[in-house]
């Protein structure tokens, strides 16, 4: 069974902290994505990566960065966490540019 | 006007009914149309993927695209309680998807 694993289901951090969200896929997919999901706003793309060390900005990249040092792992970094980054974060992977398999999400609260 | 409109529901129907879920969109350049299902506390899963206009069937699910009306639908036949979930439409020109906000579907046993 294919799997996208996000390191934490729930995370609580403080304003100004540097936060790392980790995602690992076991399907040897080229493409990986980070989305956030907010009530009333739906899913919005933060960043995606189509190869190791490659990254592209999505619709809302401000305040975030990403790292892809290995094919199976895609990390999302909140450089200096703010309360408006409280959200559900979803990682996905795919063969093509359409996200196929999502992780179960990390619910991040910034206090 | 938002690019993709989807009624949030909830939509509640009895078990066995035919369900119709719909999205409208404004960007006539969209070419790829997707439906995702999201159970509570889970990530979305890709259900159906269609390119351009027409119908596509997969078991109890049928995806329909009408580009002239900028309207897409997902039909679920013989609905089951296990179909209760939020259904998200999504569409794309090439890179990047635009998602609808999802319709919450409840199938009553």
Coordinates of C-alpha atoms in Angstrom, one line a residue:
Chain A
X1 CA 0.0 0.0 0.0
X2 CA 1.3 3.4 -1.0
X3 CA 2.2 5.7 1.8
X4 CA 2.9 9.4 2.5
X5 CA 3.9 9.9 6.1
X6 CA 3.9 13.2 7.9
X7 CA 6.1 13.2 11.0
X8 CA 3.5 14.7 13.4
X9 CA -0.3 14.7 13.6
X10 CA -0.4 17.7 16.0
X11 CA 2.1 20.3 16.8
X12 CA 2.1 23.4 19.0
X13 CA 4.7 26.0 18.6
X14 CA 5.3 29.6 19.8
X15 CA 5.4 32.8 17.7
X16 CA 8.9 33.4 16.3
X17 CA 10.0 29.8 16.4
X18 CA 11.5 28.0 13.4
X19 CA 9.3 25.1 12.7
X20 CA 10.1 22.0 10.6
X21 CA 7.4 19.8 9.1
X22 CA 8.6 16.5 7.6
X23 CA 7.1 14.3 4.9
X24 CA 8.3 11.0 3.6
X25 CA 6.9 9.0 0.6
X26 CA 7.7 5.4 -0.2
X27 CA 6.6 5.3 -3.9
X28 CA 9.7 6.7 -5.6
X29 CA 7.6 9.6 -6.9
X30 CA 9.3 12.6 -8.6
X31 CA 6.8 15.2 -7.5
X32 CA 6.0 16.3 -4.0
X33 CA 3.8 19.1 -2.7
X34 CA 3.0 21.1 0.4
X35 CA -0.6 22.5 0.9
X36 CA -2.3 24.2 3.7
X37 CA -6.1 23.6 4.3
X38 CA -8.2 26.3 6.1
X39 CA -11.9 26.4 6.7
X40 CA -13.6 28.6 4.1
X41 CA -10.4 28.9 2.0
X42 CA -9.9 25.3 0.9
X43 CA -6.5 23.8 -0.1
X44 CA -3.8 26.2 -1.2
X45 CA -0.4 25.2 -2.6
X46 CA 2.6 26.5 -0.7
X47 CA 5.5 24.8 -2.6
X48 CA 6.1 21.9 -4.8
X49 CA 9.2 20.0 -5.9
X50 CA 9.6 18.0 -9.1
X51 CA 13.1 16.6 -8.4
X52 CA 15.7 16.4 -5.7
X53 CA 17.0 19.9 -4.8
X54 CA 14.4 21.5 -7.1
X55 CA 11.5 23.6 -5.9
X56 CA 8.8 25.9 -7.2
X57 CA 6.7 28.4 -5.4
X58 CA 3.0 27.8 -5.2
X59 CA 0.2 30.3 -4.5
X60 CA 1.2 31.3 -0.9
X61 CA 5.0 30.8 -0.4
X62 CA 5.5 33.8 1.8
X63 CA 6.9 32.9 5.2
X64 CA 7.8 29.4 4.1
X65 CA 10.7 27.6 2.6
X66 CA 11.3 24.0 1.6
X67 CA 14.1 21.4 1.4
X68 CA 14.4 18.3 -0.7
X69 CA 17.7 16.7 -0.3
X70 CA 16.5 13.1 -0.9
X71 CA 13.8 12.0 -3.3
X72 CA 11.6 10.5 -0.6
X73 CA 11.7 13.4 1.8
X74 CA 10.2 16.9 1.5
X75 CA 10.4 19.3 4.3
X76 CA 8.4 22.5 4.9
X77 CA 10.1 25.2 7.1
X78 CA 8.3 28.1 8.8
X79 CA 11.2 30.5 9.2
X80 CA 9.6 32.5 12.0
X81 CA 6.2 31.2 12.9
X82 CA 3.3 33.5 13.2
X83 CA -0.3 33.0 14.4
X84 CA -1.7 33.3 10.9
X85 CA 0.2 30.1 10.0
X86 CA -2.0 28.1 12.3
X87 CA -3.5 25.6 9.9
X88 CA -3.7 22.0 8.7
X89 CA -0.6 21.2 6.6
X90 CA -0.9 18.4 4.0
X91 CA 1.9 16.8 2.0
X92 CA 1.3 14.9 -1.2
X93 CA 3.3 13.0 -3.8
X94 CA 2.6 12.0 -7.4
X95 CA 4.1 10.6 -10.6
X96 CA 2.9 13.7 -12.6
X97 CA 2.0 17.2 -11.7
X98 CA -1.4 16.2 -10.2
X99 CA -1.1 15.3 -6.5
X100 CA -2.2 11.7 -6.1
X101 CA -1.4 10.6 -2.6
X102 CA -1.8 12.8 0.5
X103 CA -0.6 12.3 4.0
X104 CA -3.0 12.6 6.9
X105 CA -1.9 16.1 7.7
X106 CA -0.2 18.0 10.5
X107 CA -2.4 20.3 12.6
X108 CA -0.1 23.1 13.6
X109 CA -1.0 25.6 16.2
X110 CA 1.1 28.7 16.7
X111 CA 0.5 30.4 20.1
Chain B
X1 CA -16.0 35.9 -8.8
X2 CA -14.1 33.0 -7.3
X3 CA -12.4 30.7 -9.9
X4 CA -14.1 27.5 -8.6
X5 CA -17.4 27.4 -6.8
X6 CA -18.6 24.4 -4.8
X7 CA -21.6 24.2 -2.5
X8 CA -20.3 23.3 1.0
X9 CA -23.4 21.4 2.0
X10 CA -24.0 19.4 4.1
X11 CA -25.8 17.2 1.6
X12 CA -27.7 14.4 3.3
X13 CA -29.2 11.6 1.3
X14 CA -30.6 8.1 2.2
X15 CA -28.5 5.0 1.5
X16 CA -28.9 3.7 -2.0
X17 CA -29.7 7.1 -3.6
X18 CA -27.9 8.6 -6.5
X19 CA -25.8 11.5 -5.4
X20 CA -24.9 14.5 -7.6
X21 CA -22.0 16.7 -6.6
X22 CA -21.2 19.8 -8.7
X23 CA -18.6 22.5 -9.3
X24 CA -18.7 25.6 -11.5
X25 CA -15.7 27.5 -12.7
X26 CA -14.9 30.7 -14.5
X27 CA -11.5 30.0 -16.1
X28 CA -12.2 28.6 -19.6
X29 CA -8.5 27.6 -19.9
X30 CA -8.9 24.7 -17.4
X31 CA -8.3 21.4 -19.1
X32 CA -7.8 18.8 -16.3
X33 CA -10.6 18.1 -13.8
X34 CA -10.3 16.1 -10.7
X35 CA -12.4 14.8 -7.8
X36 CA -10.9 14.0 -4.4
X37 CA -12.6 12.4 -1.4
X38 CA -11.5 13.4 2.1
X39 CA -12.6 11.5 5.2
X40 CA -12.6 13.2 8.5
X41 CA -9.1 13.6 10.0
X42 CA -7.5 12.2 6.8
X43 CA -5.8 13.6 3.7
X44 CA -7.6 13.8 0.4
X45 CA -7.5 10.9 -2.0
X46 CA -7.7 11.2 -5.8
X47 CA -10.9 9.6 -7.0
X48 CA -11.3 10.6 -10.6
X49 CA -9.3 12.4 -13.2
X50 CA -10.6 13.6 -16.5
X51 CA -9.2 15.6 -19.4
X52 CA -11.5 18.0 -21.4
X53 CA -15.2 17.4 -21.8
X54 CA -17.2 14.1 -21.5
X55 CA -17.9 11.4 -19.1
X56 CA -15.6 8.9 -17.2
X57 CA -16.9 6.0 -15.2
X58 CA -15.2 4.0 -12.5
X59 CA -17.4 1.6 -10.7
X60 CA -20.2 3.5 -8.9
X61 CA -18.6 6.8 -9.7
X62 CA -19.1 8.9 -12.9
X63 CA -17.3 12.2 -13.5
X64 CA -18.8 14.5 -16.1
X65 CA -17.3 17.6 -17.6
X66 CA -19.3 20.2 -19.6
X67 CA -16.7 22.8 -20.7
X68 CA -19.3 24.9 -22.6
X69 CA -21.2 25.5 -19.4
X70 CA -18.0 25.5 -17.2
X71 CA -19.6 22.8 -15.0
X72 CA -18.4 19.5 -13.7
X73 CA -20.2 16.8 -11.8
X74 CA -19.5 13.7 -9.8
X75 CA -22.3 11.1 -9.6
X76 CA -22.3 8.3 -7.1
X77 CA -24.7 5.4 -7.7
X78 CA -26.0 3.1 -5.0
X79 CA -24.6 5.4 -2.3
X80 CA -23.2 3.7 0.9
X81 CA -22.6 5.1 4.4
X82 CA -18.9 4.6 3.7
X83 CA -19.3 7.3 1.0
X84 CA -19.9 9.9 3.7
X85 CA -17.0 12.3 3.3
X86 CA -16.1 15.7 1.9
X87 CA -15.7 15.8 -1.8
X88 CA -13.3 18.3 -3.4
X89 CA -13.3 19.3 -7.0
X90 CA -10.0 20.6 -8.5
X91 CA -9.0 21.8 -11.9
X92 CA -5.8 22.8 -13.7
X93 CA -4.4 24.4 -16.8
X94 CA -1.1 22.7 -16.4
X95 CA 1.0 23.1 -13.3
X96 CA -0.9 23.8 -10.1
X97 CA -4.4 23.0 -9.1
X98 CA -7.3 25.2 -8.1
X99 CA -9.5 23.5 -5.5
X100 CA -13.1 24.0 -4.7
X101 CA -13.8 24.3 -1.0
X102 CA -15.5 20.9 -0.8
X103 CA -19.0 19.5 -0.3
X104 CA -19.7 17.6 2.9
X105 CA -21.8 14.5 2.0
X106 CA -23.7 12.4 4.5
X107 CA -25.3 9.1 3.5
X108 CA -27.9 8.1 6.0
X109 CA -28.2 4.3 6.7

